[in-house]
């Protein structure tokens, strides 16, 4: 999956320890080994990440599974990370996608870098043969 663009779900821990999820868009990674997501600081997701930066990100598919556990780092506003914004713009080229890009809406005021610690992946149609874990 390295270098591909995906949509998935992210789950920072809530103050009570539960991992709520919100959709996450990710483009080709401008920083190798890092996932990026953006949000609004006023959301539960952003407040939970500020309180506890451990997150879980997974694909939306139950057939092609990828689950990444890592740590979120606040990179600042979209203007602070133009390479991330450019990578997302390169992925989402349809004019209908433009309003959802991090630099199109001033409410999107935080971009996170997710530094993976572990990952699991498998394909449902080849579960036994396709299971992978990182680090191994």
PDB file of C-alpha atoms in Angstrom:
ATOM      1  CA  UNK A   1       0.000   0.000   0.000  1.00  0.00           C
ATOM      2  CA  UNK A   2       3.021   2.268   0.148  1.00  0.00           C
ATOM      3  CA  UNK A   3       2.532   5.331  -2.014  1.00  0.00           C
ATOM      4  CA  UNK A   4      -1.146   4.743  -2.734  1.00  0.00           C
ATOM      5  CA  UNK A   5      -3.979   7.052  -1.807  1.00  0.00           C
ATOM      6  CA  UNK A   6      -6.632   5.704   0.510  1.00  0.00           C
ATOM      7  CA  UNK A   7      -9.720   6.640   2.440  1.00  0.00           C
ATOM      8  CA  UNK A   8     -10.142   5.155   5.857  1.00  0.00           C
ATOM      9  CA  UNK A   9     -11.129   5.768   9.431  1.00  0.00           C
ATOM     10  CA  UNK A  10      -9.116   7.218  12.263  1.00  0.00           C
ATOM     11  CA  UNK A  11      -9.693   6.650  15.943  1.00  0.00           C
ATOM     12  CA  UNK A  12      -8.049   8.738  18.638  1.00  0.00           C
ATOM     13  CA  UNK A  13      -8.876   7.706  22.179  1.00  0.00           C
ATOM     14  CA  UNK A  14     -11.541   9.658  24.011  1.00  0.00           C
ATOM     15  CA  UNK A  15     -10.865  10.815  27.580  1.00  0.00           C
ATOM     16  CA  UNK A  16     -12.733   7.675  28.711  1.00  0.00           C
ATOM     17  CA  UNK A  17     -10.531   5.423  26.566  1.00  0.00           C
ATOM     18  CA  UNK A  18     -12.969   4.707  23.719  1.00  0.00           C
ATOM     19  CA  UNK A  19     -11.697   5.158  20.168  1.00  0.00           C
ATOM     20  CA  UNK A  20     -14.258   7.208  18.168  1.00  0.00           C
ATOM     21  CA  UNK A  21     -13.707   7.170  14.438  1.00  0.00           C
ATOM     22  CA  UNK A  22     -13.956   9.772  11.739  1.00  0.00           C
ATOM     23  CA  UNK A  23     -13.241   9.511   8.048  1.00  0.00           C
ATOM     24  CA  UNK A  24      -9.712  10.199   6.982  1.00  0.00           C
ATOM     25  CA  UNK A  25      -8.499  11.137   3.535  1.00  0.00           C
ATOM     26  CA  UNK A  26      -4.895  10.518   2.652  1.00  0.00           C
ATOM     27  CA  UNK A  27      -2.979  11.286  -0.488  1.00  0.00           C
ATOM     28  CA  UNK A  28       0.343  10.010  -1.740  1.00  0.00           C
ATOM     29  CA  UNK A  29       2.586  10.442   1.294  1.00  0.00           C
ATOM     30  CA  UNK A  30       4.829  13.482   0.910  1.00  0.00           C
ATOM     31  CA  UNK A  31       6.782  12.183   3.905  1.00  0.00           C
ATOM     32  CA  UNK A  32       7.648   8.471   3.563  1.00  0.00           C
ATOM     33  CA  UNK A  33       6.330   6.281   6.352  1.00  0.00           C
ATOM     34  CA  UNK A  34       3.778   8.870   7.465  1.00  0.00           C
ATOM     35  CA  UNK A  35       0.012   9.130   7.077  1.00  0.00           C
ATOM     36  CA  UNK A  36      -1.638  12.537   7.135  1.00  0.00           C
ATOM     37  CA  UNK A  37      -5.098  13.632   8.155  1.00  0.00           C
ATOM     38  CA  UNK A  38      -6.732  16.985   8.746  1.00  0.00           C
ATOM     39  CA  UNK A  39      -9.566  18.206  10.878  1.00  0.00           C
ATOM     40  CA  UNK A  40     -10.994  21.095  12.825  1.00  0.00           C
ATOM     41  CA  UNK A  41      -9.533  21.744  16.272  1.00  0.00           C
ATOM     42  CA  UNK A  42     -13.052  22.074  17.700  1.00  0.00           C
ATOM     43  CA  UNK A  43     -13.963  18.451  16.888  1.00  0.00           C
ATOM     44  CA  UNK A  44     -13.933  15.576  19.364  1.00  0.00           C
ATOM     45  CA  UNK A  45     -11.255  13.922  17.216  1.00  0.00           C
ATOM     46  CA  UNK A  46      -8.871  16.884  17.569  1.00  0.00           C
ATOM     47  CA  UNK A  47      -9.565  17.309  21.275  1.00  0.00           C
ATOM     48  CA  UNK A  48      -8.935  13.611  21.862  1.00  0.00           C
ATOM     49  CA  UNK A  49      -5.678  13.675  19.907  1.00  0.00           C
ATOM     50  CA  UNK A  50      -4.548  16.701  21.932  1.00  0.00           C
ATOM     51  CA  UNK A  51      -5.235  14.743  25.133  1.00  0.00           C
ATOM     52  CA  UNK A  52      -3.760  11.433  23.919  1.00  0.00           C
ATOM     53  CA  UNK A  53      -1.958  11.278  20.552  1.00  0.00           C
ATOM     54  CA  UNK A  54      -2.264   7.482  20.168  1.00  0.00           C
ATOM     55  CA  UNK A  55      -4.502   6.679  17.174  1.00  0.00           C
ATOM     56  CA  UNK A  56      -5.742   3.792  15.092  1.00  0.00           C
ATOM     57  CA  UNK A  57      -6.316   4.222  11.348  1.00  0.00           C
ATOM     58  CA  UNK A  58      -7.923   1.579   9.173  1.00  0.00           C
ATOM     59  CA  UNK A  59      -9.278   1.234   5.663  1.00  0.00           C
ATOM     60  CA  UNK A  60     -12.993   1.334   5.114  1.00  0.00           C
ATOM     61  CA  UNK A  61     -12.960  -2.110   3.464  1.00  0.00           C
ATOM     62  CA  UNK A  62     -13.615  -5.361   5.288  1.00  0.00           C
ATOM     63  CA  UNK A  63     -12.228  -7.275   2.288  1.00  0.00           C
ATOM     64  CA  UNK A  64      -8.823  -5.568   2.105  1.00  0.00           C
ATOM     65  CA  UNK A  65      -7.919  -4.814   5.696  1.00  0.00           C
ATOM     66  CA  UNK A  66      -5.185  -2.488   6.890  1.00  0.00           C
ATOM     67  CA  UNK A  67      -5.030  -1.404  10.534  1.00  0.00           C
ATOM     68  CA  UNK A  68      -2.307   1.024  11.598  1.00  0.00           C
ATOM     69  CA  UNK A  69      -1.589   2.008  15.186  1.00  0.00           C
ATOM     70  CA  UNK A  70       0.561   5.056  15.738  1.00  0.00           C
ATOM     71  CA  UNK A  71       1.050   8.481  17.205  1.00  0.00           C
ATOM     72  CA  UNK A  72      -0.405  11.716  15.843  1.00  0.00           C
ATOM     73  CA  UNK A  73       1.738  14.832  15.638  1.00  0.00           C
ATOM     74  CA  UNK A  74       0.102  18.235  15.216  1.00  0.00           C
ATOM     75  CA  UNK A  75       1.794  19.857  12.190  1.00  0.00           C
ATOM     76  CA  UNK A  76      -0.140  23.116  12.437  1.00  0.00           C
ATOM     77  CA  UNK A  77      -2.472  24.588   9.846  1.00  0.00           C
ATOM     78  CA  UNK A  78      -2.712  23.508   6.205  1.00  0.00           C
ATOM     79  CA  UNK A  79      -0.642  26.587   5.282  1.00  0.00           C
ATOM     80  CA  UNK A  80       2.180  25.194   7.441  1.00  0.00           C
ATOM     81  CA  UNK A  81       2.435  21.977   5.375  1.00  0.00           C
ATOM     82  CA  UNK A  82       2.025  22.884   1.691  1.00  0.00           C
ATOM     83  CA  UNK A  83       3.518  19.542   0.577  1.00  0.00           C
ATOM     84  CA  UNK A  84       0.688  17.656   2.327  1.00  0.00           C
ATOM     85  CA  UNK A  85      -1.951  19.957   0.834  1.00  0.00           C
ATOM     86  CA  UNK A  86      -0.373  19.508  -2.618  1.00  0.00           C
ATOM     87  CA  UNK A  87      -0.403  15.700  -2.260  1.00  0.00           C
ATOM     88  CA  UNK A  88      -4.114  15.742  -1.377  1.00  0.00           C
ATOM     89  CA  UNK A  89      -4.889  18.129  -4.256  1.00  0.00           C
ATOM     90  CA  UNK A  90      -3.054  15.770  -6.632  1.00  0.00           C
ATOM     91  CA  UNK A  91      -5.263  12.908  -5.485  1.00  0.00           C
ATOM     92  CA  UNK A  92      -8.601  14.736  -5.377  1.00  0.00           C
ATOM     93  CA  UNK A  93      -8.744  16.406  -8.787  1.00  0.00           C
ATOM     94  CA  UNK A  94     -12.509  16.334  -9.319  1.00  0.00           C
ATOM     95  CA  UNK A  95     -13.924  19.873  -8.899  1.00  0.00           C
ATOM     96  CA  UNK A  96     -16.590  18.414  -6.604  1.00  0.00           C
ATOM     97  CA  UNK A  97     -13.807  17.369  -4.186  1.00  0.00           C
ATOM     98  CA  UNK A  98     -12.267  20.840  -3.945  1.00  0.00           C
ATOM     99  CA  UNK A  99     -14.465  22.114  -1.056  1.00  0.00           C
ATOM    100  CA  UNK A 100     -13.287  19.196   1.095  1.00  0.00           C
ATOM    101  CA  UNK A 101      -9.556  19.825   0.734  1.00  0.00           C
ATOM    102  CA  UNK A 102      -7.786  21.245   3.778  1.00  0.00           C
ATOM    103  CA  UNK A 103      -6.887  24.582   2.183  1.00  0.00           C
ATOM    104  CA  UNK A 104     -10.381  25.199   0.778  1.00  0.00           C
ATOM    105  CA  UNK A 105     -12.185  25.630   4.078  1.00  0.00           C
ATOM    106  CA  UNK A 106     -10.800  27.811   6.873  1.00  0.00           C
ATOM    107  CA  UNK A 107     -12.483  25.531   9.424  1.00  0.00           C
ATOM    108  CA  UNK A 108      -9.854  22.888   8.596  1.00  0.00           C
ATOM    109  CA  UNK A 109      -7.248  24.306  10.936  1.00  0.00           C
ATOM    110  CA  UNK A 110      -5.056  21.359  11.861  1.00  0.00           C
ATOM    111  CA  UNK A 111      -3.070  18.741   9.945  1.00  0.00           C
ATOM    112  CA  UNK A 112      -1.663  15.682  11.693  1.00  0.00           C
ATOM    113  CA  UNK A 113       1.190  13.373  10.766  1.00  0.00           C
ATOM    114  CA  UNK A 114       0.474   9.821  11.899  1.00  0.00           C
ATOM    115  CA  UNK A 115       3.704   7.995  12.694  1.00  0.00           C
ATOM    116  CA  UNK A 116       2.941   4.268  12.500  1.00  0.00           C
ATOM    117  CA  UNK A 117       4.183   1.968  15.263  1.00  0.00           C
ATOM    118  CA  UNK A 118       2.485  -1.250  14.172  1.00  0.00           C
ATOM    119  CA  UNK A 119       0.285  -2.406  11.317  1.00  0.00           C
ATOM    120  CA  UNK A 120      -1.725  -5.458  10.358  1.00  0.00           C
ATOM    121  CA  UNK A 121      -3.059  -6.299   6.910  1.00  0.00           C
ATOM    122  CA  UNK A 122      -4.913  -9.109   5.202  1.00  0.00           C
ATOM    123  CA  UNK A 123      -7.227  -9.864   2.314  1.00  0.00           C
ATOM    124  CA  UNK A 124     -10.421 -11.614   3.252  1.00  0.00           C
ATOM    125  CA  UNK A 125     -10.393 -13.851   0.165  1.00  0.00           C
ATOM    126  CA  UNK A 126      -6.893 -15.106   1.054  1.00  0.00           C
ATOM    127  CA  UNK A 127      -6.863 -14.597   4.807  1.00  0.00           C
ATOM    128  CA  UNK A 128      -4.314 -17.261   5.832  1.00  0.00           C
ATOM    129  CA  UNK A 129      -1.884 -16.527   3.007  1.00  0.00           C
ATOM    130  CA  UNK A 130      -2.120 -12.744   3.097  1.00  0.00           C
ATOM    131  CA  UNK A 131      -1.746 -11.906   6.800  1.00  0.00           C
ATOM    132  CA  UNK A 132       1.088  -9.474   7.500  1.00  0.00           C
ATOM    133  CA  UNK A 133       2.244  -7.629  10.614  1.00  0.00           C
ATOM    134  CA  UNK A 134       4.722  -4.766  10.964  1.00  0.00           C
ATOM    135  CA  UNK A 135       7.011  -4.788  12.688  1.00  0.00           C
ATOM    136  CA  UNK A 136       7.210  -8.479  11.874  1.00  0.00           C
TER     137      UNK A 136
END
